Short mmCIF file of N, CA and C in Angstrom, two decimals:
data_model
loop_
_atom_site.label_atom_id
_atom_site.label_comp_id
_atom_site.label_asym_id
_atom_site.label_seq_id
_atom_site.Cartn_x
_atom_site.Cartn_y
_atom_site.Cartn_z
N UNK A 1 49.26 20.28 -148.99
CA UNK A 1 48.38 19.12 -148.50
C UNK A 1 47.76 19.83 -147.47
N UNK A 2 46.41 19.25 -147.42
CA UNK A 2 45.44 19.65 -146.05
C UNK A 2 45.28 18.74 -145.24
N UNK A 3 45.37 18.93 -144.03
CA UNK A 3 44.96 17.91 -143.04
C UNK A 3 43.66 18.34 -142.13
N UNK A 4 42.57 17.53 -141.84
CA UNK A 4 41.37 17.62 -140.93
C UNK A 4 42.03 17.04 -139.77
N UNK A 5 41.47 17.92 -138.76
CA UNK A 5 41.46 17.28 -137.24
C UNK A 5 41.52 17.90 -136.02
N UNK A 6 41.65 17.30 -135.02
CA UNK A 6 41.48 18.42 -133.85
C UNK A 6 42.47 18.91 -133.36
N UNK A 7 42.71 20.43 -133.30
CA UNK A 7 43.81 20.93 -133.13
C UNK A 7 44.43 20.58 -131.46
N UNK A 8 43.69 20.36 -130.43
CA UNK A 8 44.19 19.95 -129.10
C UNK A 8 45.21 18.45 -129.43
N UNK A 9 44.52 17.51 -130.29
CA UNK A 9 45.39 16.36 -130.52
C UNK A 9 46.53 16.58 -131.35
N UNK A 10 46.46 17.49 -132.00
CA UNK A 10 47.70 17.83 -132.94
C UNK A 10 48.53 18.14 -132.14
N UNK A 11 48.29 19.18 -131.18
CA UNK A 11 49.18 19.77 -129.97
C UNK A 11 49.94 18.65 -129.22
N UNK A 12 49.15 17.80 -128.75
CA UNK A 12 49.42 16.74 -127.91
C UNK A 12 50.46 15.69 -128.53
N UNK A 13 50.11 15.55 -129.94
CA UNK A 13 51.27 14.37 -130.43
C UNK A 13 52.25 15.53 -130.91
N UNK A 14 52.27 16.61 -131.31
CA UNK A 14 53.42 17.59 -131.47
C UNK A 14 54.45 17.48 -129.85
N UNK A 15 53.90 17.35 -129.06
CA UNK A 15 54.43 17.56 -127.45
C UNK A 15 54.87 16.22 -127.07
N UNK A 16 54.60 15.36 -128.04
CA UNK A 16 55.35 13.68 -127.52
C UNK A 16 54.42 13.35 -126.72
N UNK A 17 52.91 13.38 -126.67
CA UNK A 17 52.20 12.98 -125.49
C UNK A 17 51.89 11.38 -126.04
N UNK A 18 51.88 10.40 -125.06
CA UNK A 18 51.19 9.44 -125.19
C UNK A 18 49.85 8.78 -124.46
N UNK A 19 49.86 8.77 -123.25
CA UNK A 19 48.86 8.32 -122.38
C UNK A 19 48.39 9.88 -121.86
N UNK A 20 47.13 10.03 -121.95
CA UNK A 20 46.66 11.10 -120.89
C UNK A 20 45.35 11.74 -121.40
N UNK A 21 44.91 12.71 -120.71
CA UNK A 21 43.70 13.28 -121.05
C UNK A 21 43.98 14.60 -121.74
N UNK A 22 43.32 15.16 -122.87
CA UNK A 22 43.24 16.27 -123.34
C UNK A 22 42.43 16.92 -123.21
N UNK A 23 42.46 17.92 -122.47
CA UNK A 23 41.44 19.12 -122.18
C UNK A 23 41.54 20.40 -122.98
N UNK A 24 40.49 20.80 -124.05
CA UNK A 24 40.43 21.72 -124.84
C UNK A 24 39.40 22.57 -124.40
N UNK A 25 39.57 23.80 -123.96
CA UNK A 25 38.64 24.76 -123.56
C UNK A 25 38.48 25.77 -124.74
N UNK A 26 37.47 26.35 -124.68
CA UNK A 26 37.04 27.61 -125.93
C UNK A 26 36.05 28.22 -125.09
N UNK A 27 35.58 29.10 -125.76
CA UNK A 27 34.76 30.20 -125.07
C UNK A 27 33.45 29.71 -124.34
N UNK A 28 33.18 28.67 -125.17
CA UNK A 28 31.63 28.15 -124.70
C UNK A 28 31.68 26.85 -124.10
N UNK A 29 32.64 26.20 -124.33
CA UNK A 29 32.71 24.84 -124.10
C UNK A 29 33.88 24.40 -123.74
N UNK A 30 34.26 23.10 -123.06
CA UNK A 30 35.12 22.48 -123.07
C UNK A 30 35.08 20.72 -123.36
N UNK A 31 36.38 20.24 -124.28
CA UNK A 31 36.23 18.71 -124.58
C UNK A 31 37.23 18.27 -124.04
N UNK A 32 37.22 17.27 -123.39
CA UNK A 32 38.08 16.31 -122.76
C UNK A 32 38.15 15.13 -123.70
N UNK A 33 39.35 14.57 -124.11
CA UNK A 33 39.42 13.63 -124.83
C UNK A 33 40.42 12.66 -124.43
N UNK A 34 40.14 11.54 -124.27
CA UNK A 34 41.41 10.59 -123.50
C UNK A 34 42.01 9.97 -124.43
N UNK A 35 43.49 9.99 -124.49
CA UNK A 35 44.51 9.23 -125.37
C UNK A 35 45.13 8.27 -124.52
N UNK A 36 45.32 7.08 -125.35
CA UNK A 36 46.09 5.87 -124.73
C UNK A 36 46.56 5.20 -125.85
N UNK A 37 48.15 5.28 -125.71
CA UNK A 37 48.91 4.70 -126.46
C UNK A 37 49.03 5.61 -128.00
N UNK A 38 49.16 6.93 -127.49
CA UNK A 38 49.11 7.88 -128.69
C UNK A 38 47.82 7.82 -129.61
N UNK A 39 46.91 7.13 -129.04
CA UNK A 39 45.58 7.11 -129.92
C UNK A 39 44.50 7.81 -129.12
N UNK A 40 43.86 8.45 -129.78
CA UNK A 40 42.83 9.34 -129.46
C UNK A 40 41.41 8.44 -129.19
N UNK A 41 40.79 8.34 -128.13
CA UNK A 41 39.49 7.60 -127.96
C UNK A 41 38.45 8.37 -127.90
N UNK A 42 38.08 8.82 -129.33
CA UNK A 42 37.10 9.77 -129.38
C UNK A 42 35.62 9.17 -128.92
N UNK A 43 35.32 7.93 -129.07
CA UNK A 43 34.09 7.58 -128.51
C UNK A 43 34.03 7.64 -127.23
N UNK A 44 34.76 7.82 -126.41
CA UNK A 44 34.89 8.07 -124.86
C UNK A 44 35.13 9.62 -124.49
N UNK A 45 35.23 10.67 -125.82
CA UNK A 45 35.21 11.95 -125.27
C UNK A 45 33.94 12.55 -124.93
N UNK A 46 34.17 13.82 -124.25
CA UNK A 46 33.11 14.13 -123.59
C UNK A 46 33.30 16.01 -124.07
N UNK A 47 31.73 16.52 -123.97
CA UNK A 47 31.72 18.22 -124.19
C UNK A 47 31.18 18.41 -122.97
N UNK A 48 31.70 19.38 -122.15
CA UNK A 48 31.05 19.89 -121.34
C UNK A 48 30.74 21.43 -121.65
N UNK A 49 29.68 21.89 -120.99
CA UNK A 49 29.07 23.36 -121.63
C UNK A 49 29.41 24.26 -120.81
N UNK A 50 30.57 24.28 -120.88
CA UNK A 50 31.46 25.34 -119.48
C UNK A 50 32.68 25.70 -120.38
N UNK A 51 32.83 27.23 -120.69
CA UNK A 51 33.80 27.63 -121.02
C UNK A 51 34.35 28.81 -120.66
N UNK A 52 35.12 29.66 -121.38
CA UNK A 52 35.50 30.76 -120.69
C UNK A 52 34.51 31.99 -120.45
N UNK A 53 33.48 32.17 -121.21
CA UNK A 53 32.67 32.91 -120.77
C UNK A 53 31.92 32.57 -119.66
N UNK A 54 31.30 31.26 -119.36
CA UNK A 54 30.74 30.73 -118.13
C UNK A 54 31.68 31.18 -116.91
N UNK A 55 33.07 30.90 -117.37
CA UNK A 55 34.18 31.29 -116.08
C UNK A 55 33.97 32.72 -115.47
N UNK A 56 34.01 33.64 -116.80
CA UNK A 56 33.89 34.91 -116.43
C UNK A 56 32.55 35.46 -115.71
N UNK A 57 31.56 34.77 -116.46
CA UNK A 57 30.20 35.21 -115.86
C UNK A 57 30.02 34.87 -114.12
N UNK A 58 30.60 33.39 -114.30
CA UNK A 58 30.69 33.24 -112.64
C UNK A 58 31.44 34.03 -111.61
N UNK A 59 32.62 34.73 -112.35
CA UNK A 59 33.22 35.41 -111.47
C UNK A 59 32.36 36.51 -111.10
N UNK A 60 31.63 36.91 -112.07
CA UNK A 60 31.22 38.51 -112.31
C UNK A 60 30.10 38.13 -111.12
N UNK A 61 29.54 37.06 -111.33
CA UNK A 61 28.54 36.92 -109.89
C UNK A 61 29.05 37.01 -108.58
N UNK A 62 30.20 36.44 -108.17
CA UNK A 62 30.67 36.45 -107.25
C UNK A 62 31.14 37.93 -106.77
N UNK A 63 31.73 38.67 -107.58
CA UNK A 63 31.75 39.87 -107.40
C UNK A 63 30.65 40.57 -106.93
N UNK A 64 29.77 40.44 -107.77
CA UNK A 64 28.53 41.26 -107.74
C UNK A 64 27.86 41.06 -106.06
N UNK A 65 28.17 39.69 -105.68
CA UNK A 65 27.52 39.25 -104.40
C UNK A 65 28.62 39.85 -103.23
N UNK A 66 29.86 39.73 -103.44
CA UNK A 66 30.55 40.38 -102.51
C UNK A 66 30.55 41.79 -102.49
N UNK A 67 30.48 42.59 -103.49
CA UNK A 67 30.61 44.16 -103.73
C UNK A 67 29.34 44.43 -104.18
N UNK A 68 28.09 44.65 -103.89
CA UNK A 68 26.75 44.81 -104.40
C UNK A 68 27.01 46.36 -105.01
N UNK A 69 28.01 47.43 -104.83
CA UNK A 69 27.74 48.56 -105.19
C UNK A 69 28.22 48.73 -106.58
N UNK A 70 28.95 47.42 -107.20
CA UNK A 70 29.70 47.59 -108.30
C UNK A 70 28.53 46.68 -109.53
N UNK A 71 27.48 46.57 -109.21
CA UNK A 71 26.80 45.93 -109.97
C UNK A 71 26.49 46.42 -111.48
N UNK A 72 26.46 47.68 -111.82
CA UNK A 72 26.67 48.49 -112.92
C UNK A 72 27.72 48.86 -113.82
N UNK A 73 28.91 48.75 -112.50
CA UNK A 73 30.14 49.32 -112.81
C UNK A 73 30.90 48.09 -113.64
N UNK A 74 30.76 46.74 -113.37
CA UNK A 74 31.63 45.99 -113.74
C UNK A 74 31.36 44.90 -114.93
N UNK A 75 31.66 44.76 -116.22
CA UNK A 75 31.16 43.74 -117.10
C UNK A 75 31.76 42.73 -117.33
N UNK A 76 31.42 41.71 -118.24
CA UNK A 76 31.88 40.34 -118.48
C UNK A 76 33.23 40.56 -119.15
N UNK A 77 33.49 41.41 -119.89
CA UNK A 77 34.68 41.59 -120.78
C UNK A 77 36.08 42.36 -119.54
N UNK A 78 35.47 42.98 -118.30
CA UNK A 78 36.44 43.24 -117.77
C UNK A 78 36.72 41.68 -116.66
N UNK A 79 35.95 40.96 -116.48
CA UNK A 79 35.92 39.84 -115.61
C UNK A 79 36.80 38.98 -116.83
N UNK A 80 36.57 39.07 -117.74
CA UNK A 80 37.66 37.94 -118.62
C UNK A 80 39.17 38.57 -118.59
N UNK A 81 39.47 40.02 -118.43
CA UNK A 81 40.61 40.44 -118.29
C UNK A 81 41.25 39.71 -117.02
N UNK A 82 40.45 39.81 -115.93
CA UNK A 82 40.84 39.44 -114.50
C UNK A 82 41.23 38.06 -114.63
N UNK A 83 40.57 37.08 -115.40
CA UNK A 83 40.81 35.45 -115.14
C UNK A 83 42.34 35.38 -116.27
N UNK A 84 42.19 36.18 -117.66
CA UNK A 84 43.63 36.01 -117.95
C UNK A 84 44.70 36.65 -117.30
N UNK A 85 44.51 37.50 -116.49
CA UNK A 85 45.86 38.05 -115.89
C UNK A 85 46.04 37.63 -114.74
N UNK A 86 45.05 37.03 -113.86
CA UNK A 86 45.26 36.33 -112.23
C UNK A 86 44.89 34.98 -112.28
N UNK A 87 44.30 34.28 -113.11
CA UNK A 87 43.86 33.06 -112.63
C UNK A 87 45.12 31.94 -113.20
N UNK A 88 44.98 30.67 -112.75
CA UNK A 88 45.99 29.64 -113.43
C UNK A 88 45.67 28.56 -112.97
N UNK A 89 46.03 27.41 -113.74
CA UNK A 89 45.61 26.20 -113.15
C UNK A 89 46.79 25.44 -112.29
N UNK A 90 46.40 24.92 -111.11
CA UNK A 90 47.42 24.60 -110.10
C UNK A 90 48.26 23.21 -110.83
N UNK A 91 49.47 23.03 -110.74
CA UNK A 91 50.25 22.07 -110.99
C UNK A 91 49.95 20.84 -110.00
N UNK A 92 50.09 21.45 -108.69
CA UNK A 92 49.72 20.25 -107.61
C UNK A 92 48.90 20.83 -106.58
N UNK A 93 47.71 20.51 -106.94
CA UNK A 93 46.42 21.20 -106.23
C UNK A 93 46.35 20.55 -104.81
N UNK A 94 46.59 19.48 -104.57
CA UNK A 94 46.62 18.81 -103.22
C UNK A 94 47.68 19.60 -102.28
N UNK A 95 49.03 20.00 -103.00
CA UNK A 95 49.77 20.87 -102.08
C UNK A 95 49.46 22.16 -101.97
N UNK A 96 49.01 22.54 -103.13
CA UNK A 96 48.51 24.04 -102.82
C UNK A 96 47.03 24.28 -101.79
N UNK A 97 46.31 23.25 -101.88
CA UNK A 97 45.28 23.37 -100.99
C UNK A 97 45.80 23.57 -99.28
N UNK A 98 46.70 22.65 -98.95
CA UNK A 98 47.57 22.36 -98.03
C UNK A 98 48.02 23.43 -97.31
N UNK A 99 48.81 24.35 -98.28
CA UNK A 99 49.55 25.37 -98.01
C UNK A 99 48.73 26.73 -97.95
N UNK A 100 47.38 26.71 -98.51
CA UNK A 100 46.67 27.89 -98.70
C UNK A 100 46.26 28.79 -97.54
N UNK A 101 46.04 28.17 -96.28
CA UNK A 101 46.14 29.25 -95.37
C UNK A 101 47.25 29.36 -94.38
N UNK A 102 48.42 28.60 -94.84
CA UNK A 102 49.55 28.97 -94.24
C UNK A 102 49.79 30.54 -94.13
N UNK A 103 50.40 31.12 -93.01
CA UNK A 103 50.75 32.54 -92.89
C UNK A 103 51.72 32.91 -93.71
N UNK A 104 52.84 31.56 -93.76
CA UNK A 104 53.83 32.56 -94.59
C UNK A 104 54.05 32.23 -96.09
N UNK A 105 54.27 33.34 -96.53
CA UNK A 105 53.88 33.55 -98.00
C UNK A 105 52.84 34.16 -98.53
N UNK A 106 51.54 34.11 -97.56
CA UNK A 106 50.45 35.04 -97.85
C UNK A 106 50.47 36.18 -98.59
N UNK A 107 51.35 36.96 -98.24
CA UNK A 107 51.61 38.30 -98.73
C UNK A 107 51.88 38.03 -100.38
N UNK A 108 52.68 37.03 -100.44
CA UNK A 108 53.06 36.81 -102.03
C UNK A 108 51.80 36.51 -102.47
N UNK A 109 51.11 35.70 -102.26
CA UNK A 109 49.71 34.95 -102.90
C UNK A 109 48.70 36.02 -103.02
N UNK A 110 48.44 36.99 -102.08
CA UNK A 110 47.55 37.81 -102.21
C UNK A 110 47.45 38.98 -103.12
N UNK A 111 46.36 39.16 -104.10
CA UNK A 111 46.35 39.82 -105.06
C UNK A 111 45.49 40.99 -105.06
N UNK A 112 45.84 42.24 -105.20
CA UNK A 112 44.78 43.53 -104.87
C UNK A 112 44.20 43.84 -106.16
N UNK A 113 43.19 43.95 -106.40
CA UNK A 113 42.40 44.50 -108.16
C UNK A 113 42.01 45.77 -107.69
N UNK A 114 42.60 46.42 -108.24
CA UNK A 114 42.15 48.12 -108.13
C UNK A 114 41.27 48.62 -109.34
N UNK A 115 40.11 48.52 -109.08
CA UNK A 115 39.07 49.02 -110.11
C UNK A 115 39.22 50.42 -110.51
N UNK A 116 39.20 50.99 -111.60
CA UNK A 116 39.48 52.24 -111.72
C UNK A 116 38.08 53.06 -111.38
N UNK A 117 38.30 53.78 -110.59
CA UNK A 117 37.30 54.78 -109.69
C UNK A 117 37.63 56.34 -109.92
N UNK A 118 36.61 56.79 -110.67
CA UNK A 118 36.20 58.66 -110.79
C UNK A 118 35.37 58.79 -109.68
N UNK A 119 35.97 59.66 -108.70
CA UNK A 119 34.60 60.21 -107.92
C UNK A 119 33.94 61.47 -108.40
N UNK A 120 32.87 61.35 -108.22
CA UNK A 120 31.83 62.25 -109.06
C UNK A 120 32.05 63.43 -108.00
N UNK A 121 32.31 64.66 -108.93
CA UNK A 121 32.37 65.56 -108.42
C UNK A 121 30.90 66.63 -108.30
N UNK A 122 30.68 66.99 -107.00
CA UNK A 122 29.38 67.51 -106.60
C UNK A 122 29.67 69.02 -106.85
N UNK A 123 29.11 70.01 -107.56
CA UNK A 123 29.40 71.29 -107.65
C UNK A 123 28.68 71.89 -106.56
N UNK A 124 29.38 72.87 -105.92
CA UNK A 124 29.04 73.63 -104.83
C UNK A 124 28.37 74.87 -105.28
N UNK A 125 27.29 75.06 -105.03
CA UNK A 125 26.89 76.45 -105.56
C UNK A 125 27.24 77.63 -104.68
N UNK A 126 27.62 78.94 -105.14
CA UNK A 126 28.01 79.79 -103.94
C UNK A 126 27.03 80.50 -103.99
N UNK A 127 27.06 81.41 -102.47
CA UNK A 127 25.95 82.01 -102.25
C UNK A 127 25.13 83.16 -102.96
N UNK A 128 25.82 83.49 -103.73
CA UNK A 128 25.33 84.27 -105.21
C UNK A 128 24.41 83.69 -106.05
N UNK A 129 24.93 82.28 -106.01
CA UNK A 129 24.26 81.45 -107.30
C UNK A 129 22.85 81.22 -106.61
N UNK A 130 23.23 80.43 -105.52
CA UNK A 130 21.78 80.20 -104.69
C UNK A 130 20.84 81.55 -104.41
N UNK A 131 21.23 82.80 -104.45
CA UNK A 131 20.43 83.85 -104.22
C UNK A 131 19.93 84.03 -105.68
N UNK A 132 20.25 83.80 -106.68
CA UNK A 132 20.06 84.22 -108.19
C UNK A 132 18.86 83.02 -108.35
N UNK A 133 18.99 81.83 -107.89
CA UNK A 133 17.99 80.65 -108.12
C UNK A 133 17.01 80.90 -107.46
N UNK A 134 16.95 81.43 -106.08
CA UNK A 134 16.08 81.84 -105.41
C UNK A 134 15.14 83.02 -106.04
N UNK A 135 15.80 84.08 -106.45
CA UNK A 135 15.47 85.01 -106.90
C UNK A 135 14.84 84.77 -108.37
N UNK A 136 15.11 83.85 -109.20
CA UNK A 136 14.42 83.30 -110.27
C UNK A 136 13.14 82.48 -110.05
N UNK A 137 13.13 81.66 -108.84
CA UNK A 137 11.90 80.88 -108.25
C UNK A 137 10.82 82.21 -107.80
N UNK A 138 11.16 83.17 -107.41
CA UNK A 138 10.17 84.23 -106.71
C UNK A 138 9.45 84.90 -107.74
N UNK A 139 10.62 84.98 -108.63
CA UNK A 139 10.03 85.68 -110.10
C UNK A 139 8.81 84.93 -110.66
N UNK A 140 9.29 83.56 -111.03
CA UNK A 140 8.47 82.86 -111.97
C UNK A 140 6.99 82.64 -110.64
N UNK A 141 7.28 82.34 -109.44
CA UNK A 141 6.05 82.41 -108.70
C UNK A 141 5.32 83.66 -108.75
N UNK A 142 5.85 85.06 -109.21
CA UNK A 142 5.07 86.00 -109.28
C UNK A 142 4.36 86.04 -110.43
N UNK A 143 5.15 85.92 -111.52
CA UNK A 143 4.33 85.77 -112.94
C UNK A 143 3.14 84.73 -112.69
N UNK A 144 3.50 83.55 -112.49
CA UNK A 144 2.18 82.93 -112.01
C UNK A 144 0.97 83.12 -111.46
N UNK A 145 1.43 83.82 -110.51
CA UNK A 145 0.27 84.68 -109.65
C UNK A 145 -0.48 85.49 -110.63
N UNK A 146 0.27 86.43 -111.59
CA UNK A 146 -0.34 87.58 -112.33
C UNK A 146 -1.05 86.73 -113.27
N UNK A 147 -0.58 85.65 -113.83
CA UNK A 147 -1.37 84.88 -114.92
C UNK A 147 -2.70 84.53 -114.31
N UNK A 148 -2.50 83.74 -113.25
CA UNK A 148 -3.86 83.40 -112.47
C UNK A 148 -5.07 84.53 -112.15
N UNK A 149 -4.32 85.63 -111.55
CA UNK A 149 -5.10 86.89 -111.41
C UNK A 149 -5.52 87.57 -112.78
N UNK A 150 -5.02 87.45 -113.80
CA UNK A 150 -5.51 87.60 -115.25
C UNK A 150 -6.74 86.96 -115.44
N UNK A 151 -6.24 85.58 -115.78
CA UNK A 151 -7.51 84.58 -116.07
C UNK A 151 -8.65 84.60 -115.07
N UNK A 152 -8.46 84.96 -113.59
CA UNK A 152 -9.82 85.26 -112.79
C UNK A 152 -10.47 86.71 -113.21
N UNK A 153 -9.84 87.45 -113.26
CA UNK A 153 -10.24 88.76 -113.82
C UNK A 153 -10.91 88.67 -115.49
N UNK A 154 -10.54 87.86 -116.29
CA UNK A 154 -11.44 87.66 -117.53
C UNK A 154 -12.35 86.96 -117.31
N UNK A 155 -12.36 85.76 -116.60
CA UNK A 155 -13.54 84.99 -116.44
C UNK A 155 -14.96 86.23 -115.43
N UNK A 156 -14.06 86.61 -114.67
CA UNK A 156 -15.10 87.69 -114.13
C UNK A 156 -16.05 88.56 -114.87
N UNK A 157 -15.05 88.71 -115.92
CA UNK A 157 -15.54 89.90 -117.01
C UNK A 157 -16.67 89.19 -117.78
N UNK A 158 -16.25 88.07 -118.17
CA UNK A 158 -16.91 87.41 -118.91
C UNK A 158 -18.62 87.06 -118.37
N UNK A 159 -18.58 86.66 -116.99
CA UNK A 159 -19.46 86.61 -116.16
C UNK A 159 -20.54 87.76 -116.14
N UNK A 160 -20.04 88.96 -115.99
CA UNK A 160 -20.55 90.13 -116.07
C UNK A 160 -21.17 90.68 -117.27
N UNK A 161 -20.64 90.01 -118.35
CA UNK A 161 -21.19 90.25 -119.77
C UNK A 161 -22.37 89.51 -119.99
N UNK A 162 -22.27 88.18 -119.48
CA UNK A 162 -23.23 87.22 -119.54
C UNK A 162 -24.56 87.79 -118.92
N UNK A 163 -24.02 88.27 -117.54
CA UNK A 163 -25.15 88.83 -116.57
C UNK A 163 -25.65 90.09 -117.45
N UNK A 164 -25.03 90.93 -118.09
CA UNK A 164 -26.06 91.90 -118.47
C UNK A 164 -26.77 91.49 -119.70
N UNK A 165 -26.06 90.31 -120.50
CA UNK A 165 -27.03 89.89 -121.46
C UNK A 165 -28.09 89.34 -121.16
N UNK A 166 -28.36 88.27 -120.22
CA UNK A 166 -29.33 88.07 -119.48
C UNK A 166 -30.10 88.99 -118.99
N UNK A 167 -29.65 90.15 -118.39
CA UNK A 167 -30.73 91.36 -117.93
C UNK A 167 -31.56 91.87 -118.86
N UNK A 168 -30.95 92.26 -120.11
CA UNK A 168 -31.61 92.64 -121.17
C UNK A 168 -32.52 91.87 -121.84
N UNK A 169 -32.46 90.59 -121.84
CA UNK A 169 -33.38 89.94 -122.34
C UNK A 169 -34.68 90.06 -121.78
#
């Protein structure tokens, strides 16, 4: 047999839910469905245009505001991994907010995320290499000067030939 339905409502019924709100969140949207006496009130259900992608995008914007040097290094999939690994839904929000700034247990609640970092290696050139580079630059400068002198000589010879031609006329 085949049954069509809303998977979050199936789960709510399987978990013996009677009256409450079913919050079904996906990648691009969130659906909130009220349930009263084990019956879904689909006429009262709403769809929010906020899903997992939007949460990751928002986290990414916050991180980029706080750490501007990370702009090109952090992407949405890494933000999604942070959300999956470190975020949670509070079971008692009011109590957690009251204890949020207490110093006791702050170390346990503190989470440090280390971003993979590879230091760029700056190649230091030896004196010998620097001297070789300087010699190459001097040599190329000499070649350019020789080419320019050759061009000037050719132009001068052409002008002298033209002068001889016009004198013979």
